[in-house]
Backbone as JSON, one array per atom type, in Angstrom:
{
  "sequence": "MLRQRGMWVVLCCALGVSMGCDPDAPDTNLPGTGPGTRMCGVEGVLLCDDFEQASVGGAPDPASWEVQVFNQKGSIAIDNTQAHSGSKSVHVIGTGTDSYRSVVFTTAKPFPPQNNQFYARVFLRSKNGMGKEHSTYFGAGSTDSQRIVRIGFQQYVLEANLIHPGTEYEVMSGPWGEPSKGVQLPAGQWHCVETFFDGKAHELRVWFDGTEVTGLHTTDWGKGLSTWSPQYGKAFFGFETYHAEQDEVWYDDIIIGTQRIGCGG",
  "N": [[54.09, 104.36, 104.18], [55.51, 102.51, 105.9], [54.67, 100.14, 105.05], [55.86, 100.23, 102.41], [58.5, 100.24, 102.94], [58.59, 97.69, 104.25], [58.16, 96.04, 102.05], [60.36, 96.5, 100.43], [62.3, 95.24, 102.1], [61.46, 92.55, 102.29], [61.78, 91.89, 99.53], [64.49, 92.33, 99.26], [65.64, 90.48, 101.15], [64.55, 88.19, 100.05], [66.02, 87.88, 97.71], [68.44, 87.2, 98.55], [70.43, 88.89, 99.39], [70.64, 90.11, 101.8], [71.18, 90.1, 105.34], [69.64, 89.66, 108.51], [67.4, 91.35, 108.3], [64.61, 93.31, 109.3], [61.35, 93.95, 108.86], [59.66, 95.32, 110.42], [61.17, 96.86, 112.13], [62.66, 99.9, 113.38], [64.01, 102.58, 111.33], [67.48, 103.93, 110.99], [68.37, 107.05, 110.52], [70.48, 108.82, 110.83], [73.97, 109.11, 111.52], [75.31, 107.05, 114.12], [72.95, 107.02, 115.71], [71.47, 104.84, 116.67], [69.64, 102.93, 119.04], [68.15, 100.34, 116.93], [67.33, 98.92, 113.8], [69.07, 98.66, 110.84], [67.8, 99.25, 107.64], [67.77, 96.94, 104.96], [66.73, 97.31, 102.44], [67.58, 98.85, 100.0], [67.93, 100.36, 96.9], [69.82, 98.64, 94.37], [71.45, 97.09, 96.13], [74.08, 94.96, 96.69], [75.48, 93.35, 98.69], [74.78, 93.13, 101.98], [75.02, 93.49, 105.43], [74.15, 93.41, 108.75], [75.04, 92.04, 110.78], [73.46, 90.9, 112.79], [72.54, 88.32, 112.87], [74.64, 86.59, 113.39], [76.65, 84.82, 115.73], [77.48, 85.8, 118.99], [80.9, 86.27, 119.91], [81.78, 84.64, 117.92], [82.71, 84.27, 114.42], [82.22, 86.61, 111.62], [79.57, 85.97, 109.25], [80.53, 83.14, 107.57], [79.68, 82.7, 104.88], [79.75, 85.12, 103.68], [82.07, 86.44, 104.53], [85.49, 86.32, 104.91], [87.9, 85.78, 107.38], [90.94, 87.11, 108.28], [93.82, 87.09, 110.11], [96.9, 88.41, 110.54], [99.77, 86.7, 111.36], [98.68, 86.06, 113.75], [98.24, 88.3, 115.28], [96.11, 89.94, 117.06], [92.47, 90.03, 116.78], [89.14, 88.99, 115.62], [85.81, 89.33, 116.12], [82.22, 88.69, 116.69], [80.41, 91.11, 118.52], [78.6, 92.21, 121.31], [78.57, 94.46, 122.88], [78.81, 96.91, 121.66], [77.0, 98.65, 119.07], [76.09, 100.0, 116.07], [73.43, 99.85, 115.07], [70.7, 97.71, 116.04], [71.82, 95.05, 118.08], [74.46, 94.15, 117.74], [77.91, 94.06, 116.5], [80.96, 93.95, 114.49], [83.86, 93.35, 116.14], [86.95, 94.43, 115.96], [90.34, 93.92, 116.88], [93.46, 95.28, 117.04], [96.62, 94.36, 117.75], [99.91, 94.15, 119.2], [103.24, 95.36, 118.22], [104.56, 95.16, 115.88], [106.01, 96.12, 112.71], [104.27, 95.69, 110.61], [100.99, 94.82, 110.76], [97.94, 93.1, 110.4], [94.44, 92.82, 110.51], [91.7, 91.69, 109.37], [88.45, 91.35, 107.71], [87.26, 89.89, 104.79], [85.42, 90.25, 101.77], [83.55, 87.6, 100.62], [81.79, 87.53, 98.56], [80.31, 90.12, 96.55], [81.9, 90.08, 94.2], [83.46, 89.78, 90.79], [82.63, 93.41, 90.34], [79.95, 94.77, 88.21], [80.99, 96.57, 85.39], [83.24, 97.28, 86.8], [82.67, 98.87, 89.08], [81.69, 100.12, 92.19], [79.84, 100.99, 95.15], [80.55, 101.41, 98.6], [79.47, 101.26, 101.95], [79.87, 101.91, 105.43], [79.51, 101.8, 108.93], [81.6, 102.88, 111.44], [83.47, 102.66, 114.58], [85.9, 103.77, 116.59], [88.06, 102.96, 119.2], [90.46, 104.38, 120.0], [90.72, 106.55, 118.29], [92.13, 108.45, 115.52], [95.56, 108.08, 114.68], [99.04, 109.24, 114.57], [100.67, 107.78, 112.68], [100.44, 105.65, 109.71], [97.59, 103.93, 109.03], [94.88, 101.55, 108.14], [91.37, 101.31, 107.61], [89.47, 100.29, 105.91], [89.08, 98.86, 102.57], [89.58, 98.2, 98.98], [90.47, 96.04, 96.29], [92.52, 94.29, 93.85], [92.28, 90.63, 93.24], [94.73, 89.56, 93.69], [96.08, 91.27, 95.26], [97.88, 93.18, 94.43], [97.19, 95.65, 93.54], [95.72, 97.97, 95.34], [93.14, 99.94, 96.89], [93.06, 102.0, 99.65], [91.29, 103.03, 102.67], [91.9, 105.04, 105.35], [93.95, 106.36, 107.88], [96.37, 108.95, 108.47], [98.65, 111.08, 110.0], [96.72, 111.94, 111.82], [94.43, 112.42, 110.35], [91.83, 111.62, 108.07], [92.56, 109.65, 105.28], [93.43, 108.55, 101.87], [94.78, 105.87, 100.06], [96.75, 104.51, 97.54], [97.94, 101.37, 96.51], [100.06, 100.52, 94.17], [101.63, 98.64, 91.59], [104.83, 98.49, 92.57], [104.99, 101.02, 93.65], [103.44, 103.62, 95.51], [100.66, 105.76, 96.43], [99.21, 108.77, 97.77], [96.34, 110.63, 99.01], [95.2, 113.25, 101.12], [92.82, 114.37, 103.56], [93.33, 116.75, 104.75], [95.93, 119.38, 105.09], [99.23, 118.4, 105.46], [100.28, 117.58, 108.69], [98.67, 119.42, 109.79], [96.29, 118.72, 111.51], [93.77, 119.75, 112.39], [92.62, 120.99, 110.25], [91.8, 118.79, 108.69], [89.8, 115.78, 108.12], [88.64, 114.13, 110.98], [88.36, 111.32, 113.07], [86.75, 111.01, 115.74], [87.35, 109.49, 118.89], [85.37, 106.75, 120.27], [82.92, 107.13, 119.04], [80.3, 106.57, 116.76], [80.53, 106.58, 113.23], [79.74, 107.38, 109.83], [81.03, 106.11, 106.88], [81.45, 106.43, 103.45], [82.24, 105.22, 100.22], [83.08, 105.52, 96.8], [84.17, 103.33, 94.55], [85.33, 103.64, 91.57], [86.28, 101.93, 88.99], [85.98, 101.99, 86.32], [86.08, 104.61, 85.41], [88.44, 105.39, 86.65], [88.33, 106.66, 89.22], [88.04, 107.99, 92.55], [85.86, 108.47, 95.23], [84.92, 109.79, 98.38], [82.82, 109.96, 101.36], [82.1, 111.46, 104.51], [80.07, 110.89, 107.11], [77.96, 111.7, 105.5], [78.85, 113.97, 104.01], [80.76, 114.92, 101.32], [84.21, 114.24, 101.18], [86.25, 116.42, 99.99], [88.96, 116.53, 99.57], [89.76, 113.91, 99.14], [88.73, 113.16, 96.75], [89.65, 111.81, 93.87], [91.28, 111.43, 90.63], [93.63, 111.06, 89.51], [95.54, 110.87, 91.44], [97.26, 112.94, 91.81], [99.35, 112.74, 90.47], [99.3, 112.37, 87.79], [98.2, 110.08, 86.87], [96.49, 107.74, 84.74], [95.24, 105.24, 84.18], [94.79, 103.72, 86.61], [93.39, 102.08, 88.21], [92.47, 99.23, 90.25], [91.4, 95.81, 89.11], [88.58, 95.35, 90.43], [88.24, 92.82, 92.94], [87.67, 92.24, 95.46], [86.55, 93.41, 98.69], [87.51, 94.78, 101.79], [87.53, 95.03, 105.45], [88.54, 96.24, 108.64], [91.57, 96.31, 110.61], [94.42, 97.56, 109.55], [97.9, 98.11, 109.92], [101.03, 99.79, 109.53], [103.03, 100.64, 111.05], [103.41, 101.23, 114.42], [100.9, 101.49, 115.47], [97.95, 100.88, 117.43], [94.67, 99.57, 118.0], [91.12, 99.29, 118.85], [88.46, 98.62, 116.91], [85.12, 98.9, 115.85], [82.8, 97.65, 113.57], [79.78, 98.08, 111.61], [76.67, 97.58, 109.96], [77.17, 97.19, 107.1], [76.96, 97.93, 103.7], [77.39, 97.06, 100.31], [76.97, 98.26, 97.04], [75.36, 99.1, 93.88], [74.69, 101.68, 93.63], [75.01, 104.97, 95.29], [74.57, 104.76, 98.74], [74.14, 106.13, 101.2], [73.61, 107.39, 104.52], [71.53, 106.65, 105.88], [68.88, 104.23, 105.58]],
  "CA": [[55.64, 104.27, 104.16], [56.1, 101.35, 106.54], [54.38, 99.01, 103.98], [56.74, 100.28, 101.31], [59.85, 99.74, 103.58], [58.63, 96.28, 104.44], [58.17, 95.28, 100.83], [61.8, 96.44, 100.06], [63.02, 94.37, 102.93], [61.11, 91.25, 101.82], [62.38, 91.62, 98.32], [66.01, 92.25, 99.54], [65.92, 89.2, 101.72], [64.29, 87.07, 98.94], [67.13, 87.77, 96.63], [69.53, 86.64, 99.24], [71.36, 89.9, 99.56], [70.65, 90.71, 103.11], [71.04, 89.26, 106.55], [69.18, 90.29, 109.59], [66.52, 92.46, 107.98], [63.34, 93.14, 110.08], [60.5, 94.87, 108.17], [58.85, 96.08, 111.45], [62.17, 97.59, 113.0], [62.76, 101.34, 113.0], [65.21, 102.83, 110.52], [68.31, 104.94, 111.68], [68.73, 107.96, 109.38], [71.6, 109.6, 111.21], [75.05, 108.27, 112.03], [75.42, 106.96, 115.53], [71.86, 107.23, 116.51], [70.95, 103.62, 117.22], [69.4, 101.58, 118.69], [67.32, 100.21, 115.93], [67.87, 98.03, 112.86], [69.31, 99.34, 109.56], [67.01, 98.61, 106.64], [68.66, 96.53, 103.79], [66.07, 97.29, 101.28], [68.12, 99.97, 99.19], [68.07, 99.94, 95.52], [71.02, 98.36, 93.95], [72.26, 96.43, 97.05], [74.7, 93.66, 96.34], [75.77, 92.72, 99.93], [74.22, 93.9, 103.14], [75.11, 92.77, 106.69], [74.15, 94.15, 110.1], [75.59, 91.05, 111.86], [72.64, 90.46, 113.84], [72.33, 86.82, 112.85], [75.9, 86.02, 113.75], [76.78, 84.38, 117.18], [78.48, 86.6, 119.8], [82.18, 85.66, 120.01], [82.07, 83.88, 116.7], [83.29, 85.13, 113.33], [81.24, 87.1, 110.73], [78.97, 84.91, 108.47], [81.49, 82.72, 106.49], [79.2, 82.78, 103.57], [79.91, 86.38, 103.11], [83.33, 86.95, 104.86], [86.69, 85.49, 105.3], [88.67, 86.39, 108.44], [92.39, 87.04, 108.17], [94.67, 87.75, 111.13], [98.28, 88.1, 110.11], [100.65, 86.29, 112.51], [97.79, 85.98, 114.95], [98.38, 89.48, 116.14], [94.83, 90.56, 117.04], [91.35, 89.2, 116.67], [87.99, 89.44, 114.98], [84.61, 88.52, 116.65], [81.05, 89.35, 116.77], [80.34, 91.65, 119.94], [77.26, 92.77, 121.61], [78.77, 95.63, 123.73], [78.72, 98.17, 120.85], [76.32, 98.48, 117.74], [75.23, 101.25, 115.46], [72.11, 99.51, 114.99], [70.5, 96.44, 116.51], [72.66, 94.84, 119.3], [75.76, 93.53, 117.48], [78.77, 94.6, 115.49], [82.17, 93.26, 114.38], [84.92, 93.91, 116.95], [88.43, 94.2, 115.61], [91.29, 94.29, 117.87], [94.71, 95.19, 116.42], [97.48, 94.43, 118.86], [101.35, 93.97, 118.88], [104.04, 96.46, 117.86], [105.28, 94.81, 114.63], [105.89, 97.1, 111.69], [103.02, 95.42, 109.75], [99.87, 93.91, 111.25], [96.72, 93.1, 109.59], [93.34, 92.04, 111.1], [90.66, 92.04, 108.34], [87.46, 90.48, 107.2], [87.28, 90.29, 103.48], [84.23, 89.75, 101.15], [83.48, 86.35, 99.73], [80.97, 87.97, 97.3], [79.62, 89.73, 95.22], [82.75, 90.48, 93.22], [83.68, 91.24, 90.47], [81.33, 94.16, 90.19], [79.64, 95.19, 86.93], [81.67, 97.73, 85.04], [84.32, 97.44, 87.66], [82.31, 100.07, 89.89], [80.71, 99.78, 93.24], [79.9, 101.83, 96.37], [80.67, 100.81, 99.9], [79.09, 102.03, 103.09], [80.24, 101.25, 106.62], [79.55, 102.55, 110.17], [82.65, 102.43, 112.28], [83.75, 103.3, 115.75], [87.3, 103.57, 117.05], [88.36, 103.31, 120.52], [91.55, 105.36, 120.28], [90.77, 107.58, 117.28], [93.19, 108.41, 114.52], [96.93, 108.2, 115.19], [99.99, 109.93, 113.65], [101.3, 106.98, 111.71], [99.55, 105.26, 108.75], [96.89, 102.7, 109.17], [93.8, 101.41, 107.17], [90.07, 100.91, 108.09], [88.79, 99.36, 104.84], [89.54, 99.21, 101.19], [89.24, 97.28, 97.96], [91.66, 95.85, 95.45], [92.6, 93.2, 93.02], [92.42, 89.55, 94.06], [96.04, 89.13, 93.96], [96.5, 92.45, 96.23], [98.89, 93.9, 93.63], [96.61, 96.91, 93.44], [94.73, 98.12, 96.39], [92.83, 101.35, 97.33], [92.75, 101.8, 101.17], [90.79, 104.26, 103.28], [92.46, 105.08, 106.71], [94.43, 107.67, 108.46], [97.83, 109.42, 108.59], [98.9, 112.38, 110.69], [95.6, 112.19, 112.56], [93.29, 112.75, 109.54], [91.3, 110.55, 107.07], [93.34, 109.69, 103.91], [93.24, 107.4, 100.99], [96.14, 105.43, 99.7], [96.83, 103.47, 96.46], [99.07, 100.47, 96.23], [100.3, 100.38, 92.68], [102.93, 97.91, 91.38], [106.28, 99.17, 92.57], [104.95, 102.37, 94.31], [102.32, 103.95, 96.45], [100.36, 107.2, 96.39], [98.28, 109.1, 98.93], [95.74, 111.85, 99.14], [94.81, 113.42, 102.45], [91.68, 115.18, 103.78], [93.73, 118.14, 105.08], [97.3, 119.49, 104.87], [100.14, 117.45, 106.24], [100.79, 118.16, 109.87], [97.64, 120.37, 110.28], [95.09, 117.85, 111.74], [92.51, 120.45, 112.64], [92.07, 121.21, 108.88], [91.35, 117.65, 107.96], [88.6, 115.11, 108.67], [88.98, 113.3, 111.99], [87.47, 110.25, 113.61], [86.79, 111.07, 117.26], [87.17, 108.19, 119.59], [84.17, 106.45, 120.97], [81.69, 107.61, 118.38], [79.95, 106.04, 115.47], [80.65, 107.44, 112.07], [79.43, 106.78, 108.56], [82.0, 106.41, 105.82], [80.99, 105.84, 102.13], [83.32, 105.26, 99.14], [82.69, 105.09, 95.4], [85.32, 102.79, 93.89], [84.96, 103.67, 90.15], [87.45, 101.35, 88.21], [85.69, 102.21, 84.87], [86.53, 106.04, 85.09], [89.62, 105.57, 87.42], [87.99, 107.73, 90.18], [87.7, 107.64, 93.92], [85.16, 109.47, 96.04], [84.74, 109.49, 99.81], [81.92, 110.79, 102.04], [82.13, 111.19, 105.92], [78.81, 111.43, 107.8], [77.12, 112.26, 104.49], [79.39, 115.1, 103.37], [81.9, 114.52, 100.63], [85.51, 114.72, 101.57], [86.78, 116.84, 98.63], [90.37, 116.25, 99.47], [90.06, 112.5, 98.84], [88.25, 112.84, 95.43], [90.89, 111.87, 92.96], [91.33, 110.66, 89.33], [94.98, 110.76, 89.01], [96.38, 110.86, 92.66], [98.08, 114.14, 91.88], [100.62, 112.2, 89.63], [98.82, 112.37, 86.32], [97.88, 108.69, 86.45], [95.21, 107.66, 83.92], [94.71, 103.92, 84.29], [95.42, 103.22, 87.9], [92.39, 101.33, 89.01], [92.53, 97.71, 90.21], [90.21, 95.12, 88.66], [88.15, 95.07, 91.86], [87.85, 91.47, 93.15], [87.38, 92.01, 96.84], [86.56, 94.48, 99.68], [87.98, 94.31, 103.12], [87.27, 95.84, 106.57], [89.32, 95.8, 109.73], [92.59, 97.33, 111.04], [95.74, 97.17, 109.04], [98.73, 99.19, 110.32], [102.24, 99.75, 108.99], [103.96, 101.06, 112.06], [103.2, 100.69, 115.82], [99.58, 101.89, 115.88], [97.14, 99.84, 117.92], [93.4, 100.2, 118.23], [90.05, 98.41, 118.7], [87.49, 99.23, 116.03], [83.84, 98.18, 115.71], [82.23, 97.79, 112.22], [78.45, 97.65, 111.6], [75.72, 98.03, 108.85], [78.03, 97.34, 105.87], [76.32, 97.67, 102.4], [77.98, 97.29, 99.05], [75.93, 98.39, 96.04], [75.72, 99.71, 92.62], [74.47, 103.18, 93.78], [75.27, 105.55, 96.57], [73.71, 104.22, 99.72], [73.85, 107.15, 102.18], [73.88, 107.03, 105.85], [70.33, 106.05, 106.44], [68.56, 103.13, 104.7]],
  "C": [[56.16, 103.01, 104.85], [55.75, 100.14, 105.66], [55.48, 99.07, 102.96], [58.11, 99.79, 101.76], [59.85, 98.24, 103.76], [58.8, 95.5, 103.17], [59.65, 95.32, 100.33], [62.53, 95.45, 100.76], [62.84, 92.85, 102.51], [61.82, 91.06, 100.52], [63.89, 91.46, 98.44], [66.39, 90.86, 99.96], [65.62, 87.95, 100.73], [65.36, 86.83, 98.06], [68.38, 87.36, 97.3], [70.67, 87.65, 99.45], [71.42, 90.63, 100.81], [70.55, 89.72, 104.3], [70.59, 90.1, 107.62], [68.2, 91.44, 109.42], [65.14, 92.2, 108.75], [62.42, 94.26, 109.57], [59.75, 95.71, 109.23], [59.86, 96.89, 112.33], [62.22, 99.05, 112.48], [64.08, 101.54, 112.17], [66.1, 103.77, 111.41], [68.86, 105.85, 110.5], [70.0, 108.71, 109.58], [72.74, 108.76, 111.76], [75.16, 108.34, 113.64], [74.25, 107.16, 116.36], [71.25, 106.13, 117.09], [70.34, 103.89, 118.55], [68.37, 101.55, 117.45], [68.05, 99.29, 114.84], [67.92, 98.68, 111.48], [68.57, 98.58, 108.5], [67.92, 98.18, 105.46], [67.98, 96.82, 102.45], [66.43, 98.72, 100.45], [68.28, 99.42, 97.88], [69.56, 99.65, 95.09], [72.0, 97.58, 94.96], [72.8, 95.07, 96.48], [75.05, 92.77, 97.59], [75.38, 93.65, 101.0], [74.43, 93.08, 104.38], [75.1, 93.66, 107.83], [74.67, 93.2, 111.18], [74.81, 90.57, 112.97], [72.28, 88.95, 113.92], [73.52, 86.09, 113.24], [75.92, 85.76, 115.36], [77.87, 85.3, 117.84], [79.73, 85.69, 120.12], [82.64, 84.86, 118.97], [82.56, 84.91, 115.58], [81.98, 85.67, 112.42], [80.75, 85.95, 109.84], [80.02, 84.43, 107.45], [81.04, 82.64, 105.09], [79.44, 84.14, 102.84], [81.33, 87.01, 103.3], [84.29, 85.98, 105.2], [87.59, 86.33, 106.15], [90.06, 86.15, 108.25], [93.13, 87.77, 109.29], [96.16, 87.43, 110.93], [99.06, 87.9, 111.4], [99.9, 86.29, 113.81], [97.96, 87.12, 115.88], [97.06, 90.24, 116.16], [93.74, 89.58, 116.92], [90.11, 89.85, 116.12], [86.77, 88.59, 115.53], [83.4, 89.43, 116.79], [80.88, 89.87, 118.37], [79.05, 92.31, 120.12], [77.35, 93.88, 122.72], [78.64, 96.99, 122.96], [77.87, 97.69, 119.55], [75.86, 99.79, 117.31], [73.91, 101.02, 115.47], [71.81, 98.04, 115.58], [71.34, 96.22, 117.91], [74.04, 94.28, 119.03], [76.54, 94.18, 116.36], [80.0, 93.72, 115.37], [83.24, 93.99, 115.1], [86.36, 93.41, 116.55], [89.42, 94.74, 116.5], [92.76, 94.1, 117.22], [95.77, 95.35, 117.56], [98.95, 94.2, 118.35], [102.01, 95.29, 118.45], [104.91, 96.15, 116.55], [105.08, 95.94, 113.55], [104.65, 96.88, 110.77], [102.18, 94.46, 110.57], [98.63, 94.17, 110.5], [95.57, 92.27, 110.21], [92.12, 92.52, 110.35], [89.61, 91.0, 108.17], [87.18, 90.89, 105.8], [85.98, 89.61, 102.78], [84.43, 88.52, 100.43], [82.67, 86.52, 98.58], [80.65, 89.45, 97.55], [80.52, 90.14, 94.02], [82.91, 89.4, 92.03], [82.44, 91.98, 90.19], [81.16, 94.54, 88.65], [80.45, 96.47, 86.61], [82.84, 98.2, 85.96], [84.04, 98.81, 88.71], [81.4, 99.52, 91.04], [80.93, 100.83, 94.33], [79.89, 101.01, 97.65], [80.19, 101.75, 100.96], [79.32, 101.3, 104.36], [80.14, 102.31, 107.72], [80.72, 102.0, 110.86], [82.91, 103.23, 113.58], [85.08, 102.92, 116.35], [87.48, 103.88, 118.49], [89.43, 104.27, 120.89], [91.48, 106.56, 119.31], [91.98, 107.48, 116.38], [94.49, 108.79, 115.06], [97.84, 109.16, 114.17], [100.49, 109.06, 112.45], [100.1, 106.51, 110.69], [98.9, 103.96, 109.02], [95.54, 102.79, 108.32], [92.6, 100.75, 107.97], [89.38, 99.87, 107.18], [89.41, 99.82, 103.51], [89.01, 98.15, 100.22], [90.46, 97.17, 96.97], [91.42, 94.53, 94.53], [92.66, 91.84, 93.82], [93.74, 89.1, 94.49], [96.79, 90.22, 94.9], [97.61, 93.15, 95.65], [98.43, 95.4, 93.55], [95.57, 97.1, 94.41], [94.4, 99.61, 96.72], [92.36, 101.3, 98.73], [92.28, 103.22, 101.73], [91.27, 104.15, 104.82], [92.84, 106.41, 107.21], [95.89, 107.89, 108.4], [97.92, 110.78, 109.12], [97.62, 112.84, 111.15], [94.35, 112.56, 111.69], [92.95, 111.57, 108.52], [92.17, 110.73, 105.77], [93.04, 108.38, 103.09], [94.61, 107.19, 100.29], [95.93, 104.33, 98.54], [98.01, 102.79, 96.34], [99.01, 100.11, 94.78], [101.59, 99.57, 92.55], [104.19, 98.72, 91.47], [106.29, 100.53, 93.22], [103.7, 102.41, 95.1], [102.07, 105.45, 96.42], [99.34, 107.49, 97.41], [97.61, 110.37, 98.65], [95.11, 111.97, 100.54], [93.67, 114.39, 102.58], [92.08, 116.56, 104.3], [95.27, 118.28, 104.91], [98.06, 118.66, 105.88], [100.52, 118.38, 107.48], [99.85, 119.28, 110.39], [96.35, 119.55, 110.55], [93.73, 118.6, 111.86], [91.76, 120.83, 111.3], [91.6, 120.01, 108.13], [90.17, 116.95, 108.67], [89.2, 114.07, 109.65], [87.94, 112.35, 112.46], [87.61, 110.28, 115.07], [86.65, 109.76, 117.85], [85.89, 107.96, 120.27], [82.9, 106.92, 120.37], [81.5, 106.88, 117.06], [80.02, 106.92, 114.34], [80.4, 106.62, 110.86], [80.49, 107.11, 107.5], [81.53, 105.71, 104.47], [82.07, 106.11, 101.15], [82.74, 104.89, 97.8], [84.11, 104.62, 94.79], [84.94, 102.62, 92.35], [86.3, 103.28, 89.38], [87.2, 101.72, 86.78], [86.37, 103.61, 84.46], [87.83, 106.34, 85.91], [89.33, 106.8, 88.3], [87.66, 107.15, 91.49], [86.94, 108.8, 94.59], [84.85, 108.98, 97.43], [83.82, 110.54, 100.44], [82.09, 110.42, 103.56], [80.89, 111.73, 106.5], [78.0, 112.18, 106.8], [77.56, 113.5, 103.68], [80.64, 114.61, 102.63], [83.21, 115.18, 101.05], [86.29, 115.08, 100.21], [88.37, 116.56, 98.43], [90.79, 114.86, 99.05], [89.43, 112.23, 97.46], [89.4, 113.01, 94.5], [90.59, 111.03, 91.71], [92.66, 110.35, 89.01], [96.05, 110.8, 90.21], [97.44, 111.99, 92.6], [99.34, 113.87, 91.09], [100.35, 112.03, 88.16], [98.63, 110.94, 85.91], [96.54, 108.57, 85.65], [94.56, 106.35, 83.98], [95.21, 103.15, 85.38], [94.64, 102.28, 88.53], [92.72, 99.86, 89.08], [91.23, 97.17, 89.5], [89.69, 94.62, 90.06], [87.68, 93.56, 92.03], [87.6, 91.18, 94.64], [87.26, 93.43, 97.59], [86.92, 93.95, 101.03], [87.68, 95.33, 104.11], [88.03, 95.38, 107.77], [90.34, 96.92, 110.1], [93.9, 96.81, 110.5], [96.66, 98.4, 109.33], [100.24, 98.85, 109.67], [103.36, 100.23, 109.83], [103.53, 100.44, 113.42], [101.82, 101.1, 116.3], [98.77, 100.59, 116.53], [95.73, 100.47, 118.16], [92.35, 98.97, 118.19], [88.95, 99.26, 117.81], [86.28, 98.28, 115.82], [83.23, 98.55, 114.29], [80.73, 97.29, 112.29], [77.75, 98.09, 110.29], [76.56, 98.29, 107.55], [77.11, 97.0, 104.67], [77.29, 97.91, 101.27], [76.87, 97.23, 97.86], [76.3, 99.0, 94.82], [75.4, 101.26, 92.68], [74.77, 103.64, 95.14], [74.17, 105.13, 97.61], [73.3, 105.29, 100.71], [74.01, 106.57, 103.49], [72.65, 106.62, 106.49], [70.13, 104.72, 105.62], [69.3, 101.9, 104.89]]
}
């Protein structure tokens, strides 16, 4: 088994789709179990980053990520105080009280995806947990940002949001105003979030710690939409808020691929 894992990692790194892979390091099969190093050798991987090769205090690898801090309200830096696996993660700080603030790191590759379909897996840890207002943890969309699918929170629960020319749609993991019935992100804990962005079939699916969030599975956003998907040209991670929410969020073990990745591997 160890030999097989090592062969996968060598192949993955040889193809240039992984950073910080160690064939002799232990795998982490459950969310938040670290320490250890997440293995990049998963079939169908297009981009894999555990941020172990980046310098503490610096930015994520510019060959893979572009950092964007709107109006300089916040910061993004490699951190060694928190990690899902290994010893490093990306620390995103969203500060200020403006109505719109965005602190994100965006993919420089591997878009556009074949058939306009891809899976994204990320481990994230929030200092404050989910708030009442609307904010985003990660998403994907067109290169011109006219159509974007965003995964975040509103009313204290996980939600998905579609920016569509001239309007906006939302689906939530629980009933409005009843947070105990939705999926919540407790503060100070690592959690695994996976998303299938299926632009070919105009479908969105989301998993939280390995279990599908049925309330976020949508093909028409409850509005009868049939051709709503962006032509996916980028994915982004960070903290974007549209009200007065503030938070610190750590991101680790990000994989983008052509197949579902899961919370191990």
